[in-house]
Short mmCIF file of C-alpha atoms in Angstrom, two decimals:
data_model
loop_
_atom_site.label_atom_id
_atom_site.label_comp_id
_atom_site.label_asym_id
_atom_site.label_seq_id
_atom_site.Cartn_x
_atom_site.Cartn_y
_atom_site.Cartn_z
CA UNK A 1 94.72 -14.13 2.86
CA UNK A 2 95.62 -15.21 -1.08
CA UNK A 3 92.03 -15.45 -1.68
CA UNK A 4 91.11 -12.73 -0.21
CA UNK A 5 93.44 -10.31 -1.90
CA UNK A 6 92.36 -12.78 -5.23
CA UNK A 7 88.72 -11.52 -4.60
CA UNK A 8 89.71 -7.99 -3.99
CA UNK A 9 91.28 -8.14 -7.28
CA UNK A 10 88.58 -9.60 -9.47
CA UNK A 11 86.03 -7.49 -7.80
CA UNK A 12 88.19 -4.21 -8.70
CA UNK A 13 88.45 -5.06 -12.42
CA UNK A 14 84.29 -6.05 -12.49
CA UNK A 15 83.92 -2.75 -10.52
CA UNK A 16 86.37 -0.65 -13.65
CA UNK A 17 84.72 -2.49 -15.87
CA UNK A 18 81.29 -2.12 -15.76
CA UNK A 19 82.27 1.61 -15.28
CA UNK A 20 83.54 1.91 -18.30
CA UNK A 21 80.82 0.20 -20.31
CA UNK A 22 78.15 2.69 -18.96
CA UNK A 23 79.20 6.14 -19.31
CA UNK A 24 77.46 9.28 -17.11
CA UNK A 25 75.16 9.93 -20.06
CA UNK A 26 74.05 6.75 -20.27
CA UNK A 27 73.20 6.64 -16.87
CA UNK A 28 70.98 9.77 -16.76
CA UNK A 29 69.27 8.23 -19.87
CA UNK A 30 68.41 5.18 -18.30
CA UNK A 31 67.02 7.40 -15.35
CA UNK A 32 64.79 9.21 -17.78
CA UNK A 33 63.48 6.10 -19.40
CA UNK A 34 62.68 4.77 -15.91
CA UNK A 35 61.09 8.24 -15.61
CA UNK A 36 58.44 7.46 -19.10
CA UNK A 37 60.76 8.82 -21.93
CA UNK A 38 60.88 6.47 -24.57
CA UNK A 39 62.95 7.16 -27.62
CA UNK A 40 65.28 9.93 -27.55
CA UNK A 41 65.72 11.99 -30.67
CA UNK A 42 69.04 13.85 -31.35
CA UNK A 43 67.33 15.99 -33.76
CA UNK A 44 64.84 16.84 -31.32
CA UNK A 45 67.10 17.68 -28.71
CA UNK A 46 69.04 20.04 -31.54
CA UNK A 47 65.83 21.88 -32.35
CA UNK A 48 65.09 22.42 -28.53
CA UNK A 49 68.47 23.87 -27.93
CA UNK A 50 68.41 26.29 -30.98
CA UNK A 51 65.12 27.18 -29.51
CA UNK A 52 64.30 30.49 -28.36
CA UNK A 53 61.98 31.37 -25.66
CA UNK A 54 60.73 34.51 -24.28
CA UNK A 55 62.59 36.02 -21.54
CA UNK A 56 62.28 39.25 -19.17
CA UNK A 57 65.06 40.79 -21.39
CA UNK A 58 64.67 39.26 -24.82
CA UNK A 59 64.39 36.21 -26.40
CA UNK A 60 66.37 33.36 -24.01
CA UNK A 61 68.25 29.57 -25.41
CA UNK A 62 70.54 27.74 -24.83
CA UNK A 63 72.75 29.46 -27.00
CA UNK A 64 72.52 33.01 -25.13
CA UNK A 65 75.27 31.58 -22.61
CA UNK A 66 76.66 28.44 -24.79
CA UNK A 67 77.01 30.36 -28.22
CA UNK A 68 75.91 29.18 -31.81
CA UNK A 69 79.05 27.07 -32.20
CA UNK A 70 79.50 24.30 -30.00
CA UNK A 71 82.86 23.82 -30.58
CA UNK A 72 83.82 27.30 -29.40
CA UNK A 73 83.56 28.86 -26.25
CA UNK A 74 80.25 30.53 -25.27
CA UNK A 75 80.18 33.57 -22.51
CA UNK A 76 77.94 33.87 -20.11
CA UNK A 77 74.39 36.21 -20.45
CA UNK A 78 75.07 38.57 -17.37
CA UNK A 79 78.43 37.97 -16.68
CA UNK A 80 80.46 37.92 -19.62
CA UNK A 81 82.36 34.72 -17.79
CA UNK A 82 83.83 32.41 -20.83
CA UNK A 83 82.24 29.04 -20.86
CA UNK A 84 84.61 26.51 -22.48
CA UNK A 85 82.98 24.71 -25.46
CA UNK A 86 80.06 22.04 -24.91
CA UNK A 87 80.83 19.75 -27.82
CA UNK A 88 83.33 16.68 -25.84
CA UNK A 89 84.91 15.97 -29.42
CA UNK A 90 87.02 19.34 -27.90
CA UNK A 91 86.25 19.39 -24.92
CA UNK A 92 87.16 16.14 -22.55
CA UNK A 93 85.33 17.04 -19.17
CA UNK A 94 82.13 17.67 -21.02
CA UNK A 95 79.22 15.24 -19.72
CA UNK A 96 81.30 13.11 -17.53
CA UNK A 97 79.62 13.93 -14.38
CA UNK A 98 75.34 12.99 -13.45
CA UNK A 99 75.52 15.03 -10.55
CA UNK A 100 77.25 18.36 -12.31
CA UNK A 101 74.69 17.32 -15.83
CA UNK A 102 71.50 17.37 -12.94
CA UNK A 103 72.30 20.65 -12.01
CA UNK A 104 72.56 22.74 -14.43
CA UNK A 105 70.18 21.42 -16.14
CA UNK A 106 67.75 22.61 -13.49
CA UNK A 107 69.48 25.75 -13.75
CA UNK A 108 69.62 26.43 -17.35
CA UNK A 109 66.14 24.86 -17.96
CA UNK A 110 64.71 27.03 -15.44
CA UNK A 111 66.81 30.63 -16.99
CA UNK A 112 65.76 29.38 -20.51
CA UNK A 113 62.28 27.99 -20.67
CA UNK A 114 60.95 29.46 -17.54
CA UNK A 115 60.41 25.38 -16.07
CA UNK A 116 62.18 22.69 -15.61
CA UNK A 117 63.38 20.21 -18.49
CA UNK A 118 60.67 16.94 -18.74
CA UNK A 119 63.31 13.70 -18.93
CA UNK A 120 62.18 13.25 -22.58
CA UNK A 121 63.34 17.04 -22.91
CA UNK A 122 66.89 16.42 -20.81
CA UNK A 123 67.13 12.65 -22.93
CA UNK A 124 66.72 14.70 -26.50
CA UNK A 125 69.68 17.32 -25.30
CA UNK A 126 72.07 14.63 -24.16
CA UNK A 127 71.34 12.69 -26.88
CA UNK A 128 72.16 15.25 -29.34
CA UNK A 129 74.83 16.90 -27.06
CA UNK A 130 76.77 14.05 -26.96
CA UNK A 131 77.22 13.35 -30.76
CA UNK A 132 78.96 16.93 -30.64
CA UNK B 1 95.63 27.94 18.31
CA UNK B 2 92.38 29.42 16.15
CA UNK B 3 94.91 28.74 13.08
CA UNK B 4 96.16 25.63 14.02
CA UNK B 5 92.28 24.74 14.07
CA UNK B 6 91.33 26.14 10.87
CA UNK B 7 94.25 25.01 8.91
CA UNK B 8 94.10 21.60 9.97
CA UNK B 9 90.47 21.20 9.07
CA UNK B 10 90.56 22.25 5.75
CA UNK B 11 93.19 19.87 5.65
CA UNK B 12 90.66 17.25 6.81
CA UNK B 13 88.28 18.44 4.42
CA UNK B 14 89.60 17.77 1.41
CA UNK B 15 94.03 17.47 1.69
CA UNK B 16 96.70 19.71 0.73
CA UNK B 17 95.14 21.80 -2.05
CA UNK B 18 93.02 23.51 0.85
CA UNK B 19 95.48 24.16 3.25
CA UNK B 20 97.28 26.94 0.67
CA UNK B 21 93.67 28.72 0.27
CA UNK B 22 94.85 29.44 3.96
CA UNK B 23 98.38 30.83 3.08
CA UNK B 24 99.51 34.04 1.55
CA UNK B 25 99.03 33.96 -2.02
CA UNK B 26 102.98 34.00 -3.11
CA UNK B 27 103.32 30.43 -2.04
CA UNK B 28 101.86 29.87 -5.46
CA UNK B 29 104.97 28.43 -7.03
CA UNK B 30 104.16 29.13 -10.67
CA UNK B 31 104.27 32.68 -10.13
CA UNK B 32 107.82 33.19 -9.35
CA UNK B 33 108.27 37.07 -10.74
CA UNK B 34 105.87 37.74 -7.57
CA UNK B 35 108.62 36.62 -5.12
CA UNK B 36 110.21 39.85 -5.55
CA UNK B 37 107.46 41.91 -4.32
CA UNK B 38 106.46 39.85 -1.43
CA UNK B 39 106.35 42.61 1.13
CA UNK B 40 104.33 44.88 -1.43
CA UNK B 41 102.02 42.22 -2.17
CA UNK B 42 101.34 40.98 1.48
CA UNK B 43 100.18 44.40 1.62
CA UNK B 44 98.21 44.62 -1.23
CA UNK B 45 96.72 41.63 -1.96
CA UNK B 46 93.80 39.77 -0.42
CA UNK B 47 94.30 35.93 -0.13
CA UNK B 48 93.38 33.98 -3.10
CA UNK B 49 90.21 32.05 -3.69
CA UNK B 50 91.69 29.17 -4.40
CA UNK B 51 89.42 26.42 -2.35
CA UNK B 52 88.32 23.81 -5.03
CA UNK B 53 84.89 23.42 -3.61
CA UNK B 54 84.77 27.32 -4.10
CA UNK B 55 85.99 27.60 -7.42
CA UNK B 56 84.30 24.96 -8.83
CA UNK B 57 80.49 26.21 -7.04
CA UNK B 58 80.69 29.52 -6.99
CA UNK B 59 83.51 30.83 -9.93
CA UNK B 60 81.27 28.60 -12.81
CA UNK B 61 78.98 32.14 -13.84
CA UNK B 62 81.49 34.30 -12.98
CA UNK B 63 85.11 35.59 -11.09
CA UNK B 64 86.07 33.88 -8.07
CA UNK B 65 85.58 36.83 -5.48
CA UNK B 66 88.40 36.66 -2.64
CA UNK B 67 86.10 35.94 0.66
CA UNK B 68 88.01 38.40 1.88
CA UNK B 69 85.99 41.25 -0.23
CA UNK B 70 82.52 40.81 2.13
CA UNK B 71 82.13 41.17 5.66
CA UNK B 72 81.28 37.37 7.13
CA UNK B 73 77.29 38.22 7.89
CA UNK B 74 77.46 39.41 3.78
CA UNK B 75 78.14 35.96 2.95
CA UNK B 76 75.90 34.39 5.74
CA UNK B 77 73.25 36.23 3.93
CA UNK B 78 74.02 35.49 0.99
CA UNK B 79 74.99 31.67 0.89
CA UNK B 80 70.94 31.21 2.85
CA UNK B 81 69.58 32.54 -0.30
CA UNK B 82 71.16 30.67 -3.03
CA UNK B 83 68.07 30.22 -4.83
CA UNK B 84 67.20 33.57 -5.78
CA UNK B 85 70.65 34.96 -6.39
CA UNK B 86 70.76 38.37 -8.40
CA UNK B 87 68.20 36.58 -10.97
CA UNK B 88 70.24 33.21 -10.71
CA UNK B 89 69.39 29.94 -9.45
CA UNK B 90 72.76 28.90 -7.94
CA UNK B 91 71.26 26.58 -5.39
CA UNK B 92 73.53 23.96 -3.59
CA UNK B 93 72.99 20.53 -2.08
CA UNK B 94 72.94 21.37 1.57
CA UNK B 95 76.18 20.09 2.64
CA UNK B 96 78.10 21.61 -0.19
CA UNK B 97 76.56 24.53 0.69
CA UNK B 98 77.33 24.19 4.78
CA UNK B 99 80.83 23.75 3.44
CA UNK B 100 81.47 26.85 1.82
CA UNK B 101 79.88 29.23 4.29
CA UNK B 102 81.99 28.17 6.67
CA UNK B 103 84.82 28.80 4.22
CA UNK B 104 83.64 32.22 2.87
CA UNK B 105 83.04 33.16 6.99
CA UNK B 106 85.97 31.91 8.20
CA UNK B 107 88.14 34.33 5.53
CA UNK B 108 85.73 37.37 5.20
CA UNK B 109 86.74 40.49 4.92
CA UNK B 110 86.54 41.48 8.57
CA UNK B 111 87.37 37.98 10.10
CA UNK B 112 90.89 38.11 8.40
CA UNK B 113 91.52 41.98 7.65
CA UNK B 114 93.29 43.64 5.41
CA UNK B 115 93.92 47.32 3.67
CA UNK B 116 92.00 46.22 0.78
CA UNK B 117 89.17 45.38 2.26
CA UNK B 118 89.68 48.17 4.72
CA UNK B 119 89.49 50.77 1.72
CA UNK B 120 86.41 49.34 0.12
CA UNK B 121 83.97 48.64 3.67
CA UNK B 122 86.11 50.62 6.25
CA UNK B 123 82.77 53.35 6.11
CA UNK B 124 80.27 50.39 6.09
CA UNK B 125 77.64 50.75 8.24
CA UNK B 126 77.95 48.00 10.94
CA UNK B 127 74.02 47.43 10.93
CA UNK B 128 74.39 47.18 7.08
CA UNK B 129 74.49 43.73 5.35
CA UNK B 130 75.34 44.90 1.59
CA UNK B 131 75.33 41.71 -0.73
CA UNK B 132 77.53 43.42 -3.72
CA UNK B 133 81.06 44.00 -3.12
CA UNK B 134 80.57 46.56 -6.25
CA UNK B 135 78.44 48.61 -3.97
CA UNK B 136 80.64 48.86 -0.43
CA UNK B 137 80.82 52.42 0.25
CA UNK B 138 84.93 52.31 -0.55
CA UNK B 139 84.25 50.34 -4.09
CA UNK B 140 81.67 53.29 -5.10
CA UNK B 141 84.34 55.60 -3.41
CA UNK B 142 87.25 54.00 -5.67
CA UNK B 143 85.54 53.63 -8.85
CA UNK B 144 83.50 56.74 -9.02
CA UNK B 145 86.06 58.96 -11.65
CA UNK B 146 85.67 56.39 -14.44
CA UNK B 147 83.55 57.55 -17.25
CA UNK B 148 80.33 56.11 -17.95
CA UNK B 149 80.81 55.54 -21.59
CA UNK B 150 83.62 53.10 -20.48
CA UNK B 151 80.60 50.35 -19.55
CA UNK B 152 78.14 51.39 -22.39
CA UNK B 153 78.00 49.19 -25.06
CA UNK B 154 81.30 47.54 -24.26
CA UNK B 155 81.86 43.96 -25.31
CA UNK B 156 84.12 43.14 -23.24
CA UNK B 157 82.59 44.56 -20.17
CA UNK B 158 79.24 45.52 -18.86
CA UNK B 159 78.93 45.84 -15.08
CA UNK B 160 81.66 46.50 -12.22
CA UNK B 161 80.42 42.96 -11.17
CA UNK B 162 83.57 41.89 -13.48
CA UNK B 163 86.82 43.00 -11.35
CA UNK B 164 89.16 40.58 -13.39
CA UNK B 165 88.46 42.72 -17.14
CA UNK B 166 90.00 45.80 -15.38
CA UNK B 167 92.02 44.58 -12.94
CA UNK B 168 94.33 42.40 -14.59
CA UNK B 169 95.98 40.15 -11.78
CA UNK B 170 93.01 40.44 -9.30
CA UNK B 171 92.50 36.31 -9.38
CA UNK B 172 95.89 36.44 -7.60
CA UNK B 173 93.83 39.28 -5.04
CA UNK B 174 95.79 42.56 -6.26
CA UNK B 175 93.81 45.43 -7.13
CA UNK B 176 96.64 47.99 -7.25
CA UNK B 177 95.73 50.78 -9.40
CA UNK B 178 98.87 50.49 -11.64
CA UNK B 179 97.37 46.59 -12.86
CA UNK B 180 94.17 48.17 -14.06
CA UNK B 181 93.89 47.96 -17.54
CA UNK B 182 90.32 48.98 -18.80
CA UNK B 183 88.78 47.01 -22.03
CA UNK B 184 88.16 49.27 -25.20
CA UNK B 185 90.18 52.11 -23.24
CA UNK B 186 93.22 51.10 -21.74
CA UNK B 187 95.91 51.78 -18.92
CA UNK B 188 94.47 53.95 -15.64
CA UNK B 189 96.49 56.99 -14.56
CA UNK B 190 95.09 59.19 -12.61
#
Protein backbone atom coordinates (compact mmCIF):
# COMPACT_ATOMS: atom_id res chain seq x y z
CA UNK A 1 0.00 0.00 0.00
CA UNK A 2 3.17 2.50 1.09
CA UNK A 3 4.77 1.60 -2.07
CA UNK A 4 2.20 1.87 -4.01
CA UNK A 5 1.08 5.33 -3.05
CA UNK A 6 5.33 5.90 -3.11
CA UNK A 7 5.10 5.00 -6.90
CA UNK A 8 2.03 7.01 -7.52
CA UNK A 9 3.94 9.83 -6.20
CA UNK A 10 7.20 9.64 -8.09
CA UNK A 11 5.37 8.86 -11.23
CA UNK A 12 3.17 12.20 -10.75
CA UNK A 13 6.22 14.48 -10.34
CA UNK A 14 8.12 12.55 -13.65
CA UNK A 15 4.66 12.99 -15.32
CA UNK A 16 4.71 17.34 -14.19
CA UNK A 17 7.94 17.30 -14.98
CA UNK A 18 8.60 16.30 -18.21
CA UNK A 19 5.49 18.52 -18.94
CA UNK A 20 6.99 21.32 -18.07
CA UNK A 21 10.30 20.85 -19.87
CA UNK A 22 8.47 20.48 -23.29
CA UNK A 23 6.10 23.16 -23.87
CA UNK A 24 2.99 22.88 -26.69
CA UNK A 25 5.24 24.65 -29.18
CA UNK A 26 7.83 22.52 -28.81
CA UNK A 27 5.81 19.71 -29.36
CA UNK A 28 4.28 20.78 -32.71
CA UNK A 29 7.93 21.53 -33.73
CA UNK A 30 9.14 18.28 -33.10
CA UNK A 31 6.03 17.01 -35.17
CA UNK A 32 7.12 19.13 -38.08
CA UNK A 33 10.70 17.99 -37.98
CA UNK A 34 9.42 14.40 -37.95
CA UNK A 35 7.35 15.74 -40.88
CA UNK A 36 11.02 16.92 -43.09
CA UNK A 37 11.39 20.56 -41.74
CA UNK A 38 14.74 21.11 -40.74
CA UNK A 39 15.77 24.42 -39.32
CA UNK A 40 13.21 26.81 -38.43
CA UNK A 41 13.84 30.46 -39.08
CA UNK A 42 12.12 33.18 -36.94
CA UNK A 43 12.83 35.65 -39.53
CA UNK A 44 11.30 33.57 -42.02
CA UNK A 45 8.30 32.93 -40.22
CA UNK A 46 8.11 37.05 -39.64
CA UNK A 47 8.36 37.68 -43.37
CA UNK A 48 5.59 34.99 -44.08
CA UNK A 49 3.24 36.55 -41.65
CA UNK A 50 3.73 40.20 -42.90
CA UNK A 51 3.06 38.58 -46.18
CA UNK A 52 0.30 39.47 -48.30
CA UNK A 53 -1.48 37.27 -50.64
CA UNK A 54 -4.17 37.75 -53.06
CA UNK A 55 -7.59 37.29 -51.91
CA UNK A 56 -11.29 37.41 -53.48
CA UNK A 57 -11.59 40.87 -51.76
CA UNK A 58 -8.10 42.31 -51.61
CA UNK A 59 -4.90 41.53 -50.61
CA UNK A 60 -5.20 38.73 -47.47
CA UNK A 61 -2.24 38.09 -44.20
CA UNK A 62 -2.07 37.32 -41.32
CA UNK A 63 -2.36 40.66 -40.19
CA UNK A 64 -5.96 41.37 -41.85
CA UNK A 65 -7.51 39.59 -38.63
CA UNK A 66 -4.32 39.74 -36.12
CA UNK A 67 -3.35 43.51 -36.81
CA UNK A 68 0.22 45.03 -37.46
CA UNK A 69 1.00 45.08 -33.74
CA UNK A 70 1.21 41.96 -32.02
CA UNK A 71 0.97 43.21 -28.82
CA UNK A 72 -2.44 44.77 -29.41
CA UNK A 73 -5.57 43.34 -30.17
CA UNK A 74 -6.42 42.54 -33.82
CA UNK A 75 -10.32 42.34 -35.08
CA UNK A 76 -11.53 40.04 -37.10
CA UNK A 77 -11.84 40.52 -41.33
CA UNK A 78 -15.73 39.93 -41.59
CA UNK A 79 -16.77 40.18 -38.28
CA UNK A 80 -15.29 42.96 -36.57
CA UNK A 81 -14.95 40.34 -33.38
CA UNK A 82 -11.75 41.64 -31.21
CA UNK A 83 -9.01 39.10 -31.17
CA UNK A 84 -6.89 39.54 -28.02
CA UNK A 85 -3.18 40.07 -28.85
CA UNK A 86 -0.93 37.10 -30.29
CA UNK A 87 2.37 38.09 -28.74
CA UNK A 88 2.36 35.62 -25.06
CA UNK A 89 4.83 38.32 -23.51
CA UNK A 90 0.93 39.95 -23.00
CA UNK A 91 -0.92 37.56 -23.57
CA UNK A 92 -0.64 34.18 -21.21
CA UNK A 93 -3.03 31.66 -23.09
CA UNK A 94 -1.27 32.33 -26.33
CA UNK A 95 0.30 28.95 -27.82
CA UNK A 96 -0.38 26.76 -24.92
CA UNK A 97 -2.61 24.42 -26.63
CA UNK A 98 -1.39 21.76 -30.03
CA UNK A 99 -4.80 20.95 -30.61
CA UNK A 100 -6.31 24.80 -30.60
CA UNK A 101 -2.47 25.88 -32.61
CA UNK A 102 -3.57 22.76 -35.36
CA UNK A 103 -6.63 24.33 -36.02
CA UNK A 104 -6.45 27.43 -36.82
CA UNK A 105 -3.70 27.08 -38.47
CA UNK A 106 -5.63 25.07 -41.03
CA UNK A 107 -8.05 27.73 -40.86
CA UNK A 108 -6.07 30.80 -41.21
CA UNK A 109 -3.60 29.14 -43.68
CA UNK A 110 -6.37 28.14 -45.79
CA UNK A 111 -8.32 32.14 -45.55
CA UNK A 112 -4.77 33.59 -46.12
CA UNK A 113 -2.73 31.71 -48.65
CA UNK A 114 -5.48 29.89 -50.33
CA UNK A 115 -3.60 26.18 -48.97
CA UNK A 116 -2.63 24.81 -46.18
CA UNK A 117 0.66 25.81 -44.17
CA UNK A 118 3.80 23.12 -45.19
CA UNK A 119 5.33 22.18 -41.42
CA UNK A 120 8.47 24.18 -42.42
CA UNK A 121 5.83 27.09 -43.04
CA UNK A 122 3.78 26.37 -39.48
CA UNK A 123 7.69 25.71 -37.72
CA UNK A 124 8.89 29.40 -39.16
CA UNK A 125 5.47 31.10 -37.58
CA UNK A 126 5.79 29.43 -34.21
CA UNK A 127 9.17 30.00 -34.15
CA UNK A 128 8.91 33.60 -34.65
CA UNK A 129 5.48 33.83 -32.85
CA UNK A 130 6.76 32.68 -29.86
CA UNK A 131 9.71 35.17 -29.35
CA UNK A 132 6.73 37.81 -29.34
CA UNK B 1 -39.00 14.45 -16.73
CA UNK B 2 -37.57 15.83 -20.40
CA UNK B 3 -35.74 18.49 -17.99
CA UNK B 4 -34.65 16.34 -15.46
CA UNK B 5 -32.98 14.48 -18.56
CA UNK B 6 -31.45 17.34 -20.18
CA UNK B 7 -30.19 19.05 -17.16
CA UNK B 8 -28.59 16.17 -15.76
CA UNK B 9 -26.66 15.38 -18.90
CA UNK B 10 -25.12 18.45 -19.43
CA UNK B 11 -24.21 17.97 -16.04
CA UNK B 12 -22.53 14.71 -17.11
CA UNK B 13 -21.00 16.36 -19.89
CA UNK B 14 -18.87 18.58 -18.56
CA UNK B 15 -20.13 19.67 -14.44
CA UNK B 16 -21.73 22.60 -13.05
CA UNK B 17 -20.77 25.36 -15.50
CA UNK B 18 -23.30 23.59 -18.01
CA UNK B 19 -26.09 23.06 -15.96
CA UNK B 20 -26.69 27.19 -15.69
CA UNK B 21 -26.58 27.36 -19.72
CA UNK B 22 -29.92 25.51 -18.80
CA UNK B 23 -31.26 28.16 -16.27
CA UNK B 24 -32.68 31.58 -16.72
CA UNK B 25 -30.04 33.96 -17.29
CA UNK B 26 -30.45 36.08 -13.82
CA UNK B 27 -28.89 33.27 -11.90
CA UNK B 28 -25.75 34.93 -13.14
CA UNK B 29 -24.61 36.23 -9.80
CA UNK B 30 -22.34 39.03 -11.01
CA UNK B 31 -25.12 40.81 -12.42
CA UNK B 32 -27.01 41.73 -9.41
CA UNK B 33 -28.79 45.22 -10.77
CA UNK B 34 -30.72 42.54 -13.07
CA UNK B 35 -32.43 40.99 -9.98
CA UNK B 36 -34.75 43.77 -9.98
CA UNK B 37 -36.19 43.22 -13.29
CA UNK B 38 -36.51 39.54 -13.15
CA UNK B 39 -40.08 39.31 -14.33
CA UNK B 40 -39.27 41.87 -17.25
CA UNK B 41 -36.32 40.04 -18.21
CA UNK B 42 -37.80 36.42 -18.10
CA UNK B 43 -39.85 38.00 -20.62
CA UNK B 44 -37.48 39.54 -22.63
CA UNK B 45 -34.55 37.77 -22.71
CA UNK B 46 -33.53 34.57 -24.44
CA UNK B 47 -31.30 32.21 -22.32
CA UNK B 48 -27.69 32.88 -22.44
CA UNK B 49 -25.09 31.09 -24.48
CA UNK B 50 -23.10 30.36 -21.92
CA UNK B 51 -22.02 26.47 -22.66
CA UNK B 52 -18.12 26.47 -22.65
CA UNK B 53 -17.86 24.07 -25.50
CA UNK B 54 -20.09 26.74 -27.33
CA UNK B 55 -18.35 29.72 -26.51
CA UNK B 56 -15.13 28.59 -26.95
CA UNK B 57 -16.11 26.79 -30.84
CA UNK B 58 -18.41 28.81 -32.10
CA UNK B 59 -18.08 32.66 -30.27
CA UNK B 60 -13.97 32.67 -31.46
CA UNK B 61 -14.97 34.80 -35.10
CA UNK B 62 -17.73 36.31 -33.75
CA UNK B 63 -20.92 36.91 -30.97
CA UNK B 64 -22.13 34.01 -29.21
CA UNK B 65 -25.74 33.75 -30.80
CA UNK B 66 -28.38 32.51 -28.06
CA UNK B 67 -29.50 28.92 -29.65
CA UNK B 68 -32.53 30.16 -28.94
CA UNK B 69 -32.40 32.73 -32.10
CA UNK B 70 -32.75 29.60 -34.92
CA UNK B 71 -35.29 27.13 -35.24
CA UNK B 72 -33.52 23.49 -34.29
CA UNK B 73 -33.47 22.13 -38.20
CA UNK B 74 -31.49 25.89 -38.78
CA UNK B 75 -28.81 24.63 -36.70
CA UNK B 76 -29.03 20.92 -37.90
CA UNK B 77 -28.26 22.47 -41.17
CA UNK B 78 -25.97 24.41 -40.29
CA UNK B 79 -23.63 22.50 -37.77
CA UNK B 80 -23.50 19.46 -41.12
CA UNK B 81 -21.84 22.09 -43.07
CA UNK B 82 -19.17 23.47 -40.97
CA UNK B 83 -16.75 23.48 -43.64
CA UNK B 84 -18.09 25.90 -45.93
CA UNK B 85 -19.59 28.33 -43.46
CA UNK B 86 -20.52 31.87 -44.94
CA UNK B 87 -16.82 31.82 -46.59
CA UNK B 88 -15.34 30.27 -43.27
CA UNK B 89 -13.76 27.11 -42.56
CA UNK B 90 -15.07 26.50 -39.00
CA UNK B 91 -14.84 22.75 -39.21
CA UNK B 92 -14.97 20.62 -35.95
CA UNK B 93 -13.56 17.28 -34.86
CA UNK B 94 -16.61 15.12 -35.10
CA UNK B 95 -17.42 14.64 -31.57
CA UNK B 96 -17.05 18.25 -30.64
CA UNK B 97 -19.16 18.86 -33.26
CA UNK B 98 -21.96 15.94 -32.22
CA UNK B 99 -21.75 17.81 -28.95
CA UNK B 100 -22.90 21.07 -29.80
CA UNK B 101 -25.72 20.18 -32.15
CA UNK B 102 -27.26 18.51 -29.67
CA UNK B 103 -26.80 21.61 -27.51
CA UNK B 104 -27.82 24.26 -30.13
CA UNK B 105 -31.11 21.64 -30.88
CA UNK B 106 -31.94 20.98 -27.64
CA UNK B 107 -32.35 25.10 -26.87
CA UNK B 108 -33.47 26.36 -30.38
CA UNK B 109 -35.65 28.79 -30.85
CA UNK B 110 -38.76 26.66 -31.28
CA UNK B 111 -37.71 23.73 -28.93
CA UNK B 112 -37.63 26.20 -25.91
CA UNK B 113 -39.89 29.29 -27.06
CA UNK B 114 -39.97 32.50 -26.31
CA UNK B 115 -41.42 36.19 -27.42
CA UNK B 116 -38.14 36.99 -28.81
CA UNK B 117 -37.79 34.47 -30.92
CA UNK B 118 -41.49 34.54 -31.56
CA UNK B 119 -41.12 38.22 -33.00
CA UNK B 120 -38.18 37.50 -35.23
CA UNK B 121 -39.45 33.69 -36.94
CA UNK B 122 -43.15 33.72 -35.75
CA UNK B 123 -43.93 34.36 -39.96
CA UNK B 124 -41.22 31.76 -40.91
CA UNK B 125 -42.18 29.55 -43.33
CA UNK B 126 -42.29 26.03 -41.72
CA UNK B 127 -40.78 24.40 -45.01
CA UNK B 128 -38.07 27.16 -44.75
CA UNK B 129 -34.60 26.37 -43.24
CA UNK B 130 -33.05 30.08 -43.17
CA UNK B 131 -29.32 29.84 -41.91
CA UNK B 132 -29.05 33.77 -40.83
CA UNK B 133 -30.85 34.85 -37.88
CA UNK B 134 -30.27 38.51 -39.58
CA UNK B 135 -32.60 37.38 -42.28
CA UNK B 136 -35.83 35.69 -40.24
CA UNK B 137 -38.73 37.40 -41.59
CA UNK B 138 -39.28 39.28 -37.89
CA UNK B 139 -35.34 40.44 -37.82
CA UNK B 140 -35.88 42.09 -41.46
CA UNK B 141 -39.35 43.14 -39.99
CA UNK B 142 -37.57 44.78 -36.79
CA UNK B 143 -34.65 46.30 -38.32
CA UNK B 144 -36.03 47.63 -41.51
CA UNK B 145 -36.43 51.72 -40.30
CA UNK B 146 -32.69 52.06 -39.67
CA UNK B 147 -30.93 54.10 -42.22
CA UNK B 148 -28.57 52.67 -44.53
CA UNK B 149 -25.82 55.13 -44.02
CA UNK B 150 -25.76 53.79 -40.39
CA UNK B 151 -23.70 50.45 -41.85
CA UNK B 152 -21.74 52.33 -44.66
CA UNK B 153 -18.40 52.89 -43.96
CA UNK B 154 -18.78 52.41 -40.24
CA UNK B 155 -15.83 51.20 -38.23
CA UNK B 156 -17.35 49.95 -35.73
CA UNK B 157 -19.97 48.07 -37.57
CA UNK B 158 -20.55 46.59 -40.94
CA UNK B 159 -23.27 43.94 -41.17
CA UNK B 160 -26.45 43.16 -38.87
CA UNK B 161 -24.45 39.86 -38.39
CA UNK B 162 -23.05 41.93 -35.21
CA UNK B 163 -26.19 42.13 -32.66
CA UNK B 164 -23.84 42.93 -29.60
CA UNK B 165 -22.50 46.71 -31.35
CA UNK B 166 -26.21 47.80 -31.22
CA UNK B 167 -27.64 45.96 -28.76
CA UNK B 168 -25.71 46.61 -25.81
CA UNK B 169 -26.61 43.77 -23.21
CA UNK B 170 -27.65 41.15 -25.88
CA UNK B 171 -24.69 38.56 -24.55
CA UNK B 172 -26.97 38.47 -21.47
CA UNK B 173 -30.03 37.63 -24.43
CA UNK B 174 -31.96 41.14 -24.15
CA UNK B 175 -32.70 42.85 -27.22
CA UNK B 176 -35.15 45.42 -25.80
CA UNK B 177 -35.27 48.36 -27.94
CA UNK B 178 -34.44 50.85 -25.11
CA UNK B 179 -30.57 48.90 -24.82
CA UNK B 180 -29.89 49.66 -28.43
CA UNK B 181 -27.28 51.95 -28.77
CA UNK B 182 -26.08 52.31 -32.48
CA UNK B 183 -22.10 52.95 -33.18
CA UNK B 184 -21.26 56.41 -34.87
CA UNK B 185 -25.08 57.36 -34.19
CA UNK B 186 -26.31 56.67 -30.95
CA UNK B 187 -29.47 55.93 -28.68
CA UNK B 188 -32.75 54.38 -30.76
CA UNK B 189 -36.10 56.10 -30.22
CA UNK B 190 -38.52 55.55 -32.34
Amino acid sequence: MKKWALTCTTSFVLLTSSVQAETPVDTLLQSYQSAGATHFSAEAGKTLWFKSFPGKDGQRSCTTCHGENLTQAGKHATTGKTIQAMAPSVNKKRLMQVKKMNKWFKRNCKWTLGRECTAQEKGDLLSFLRTQ
Amino acid sequence: MKTFHLVSTLALLGGGLLTLSALPLYADDDEHEHHEHEGKRAKHALTMANDPSYVEECAACHFAYQPGLLPARSWQKMLGNLSDHFGENAELEVDKQQQLTTYLMENAGDVKPSGIYYELAGRLNKKATPLRISQLPGFVHEHEDIPARVLKNNPDLSSFSQCQQCHTDAKNGSYEEYKVNIPGYGRWDD
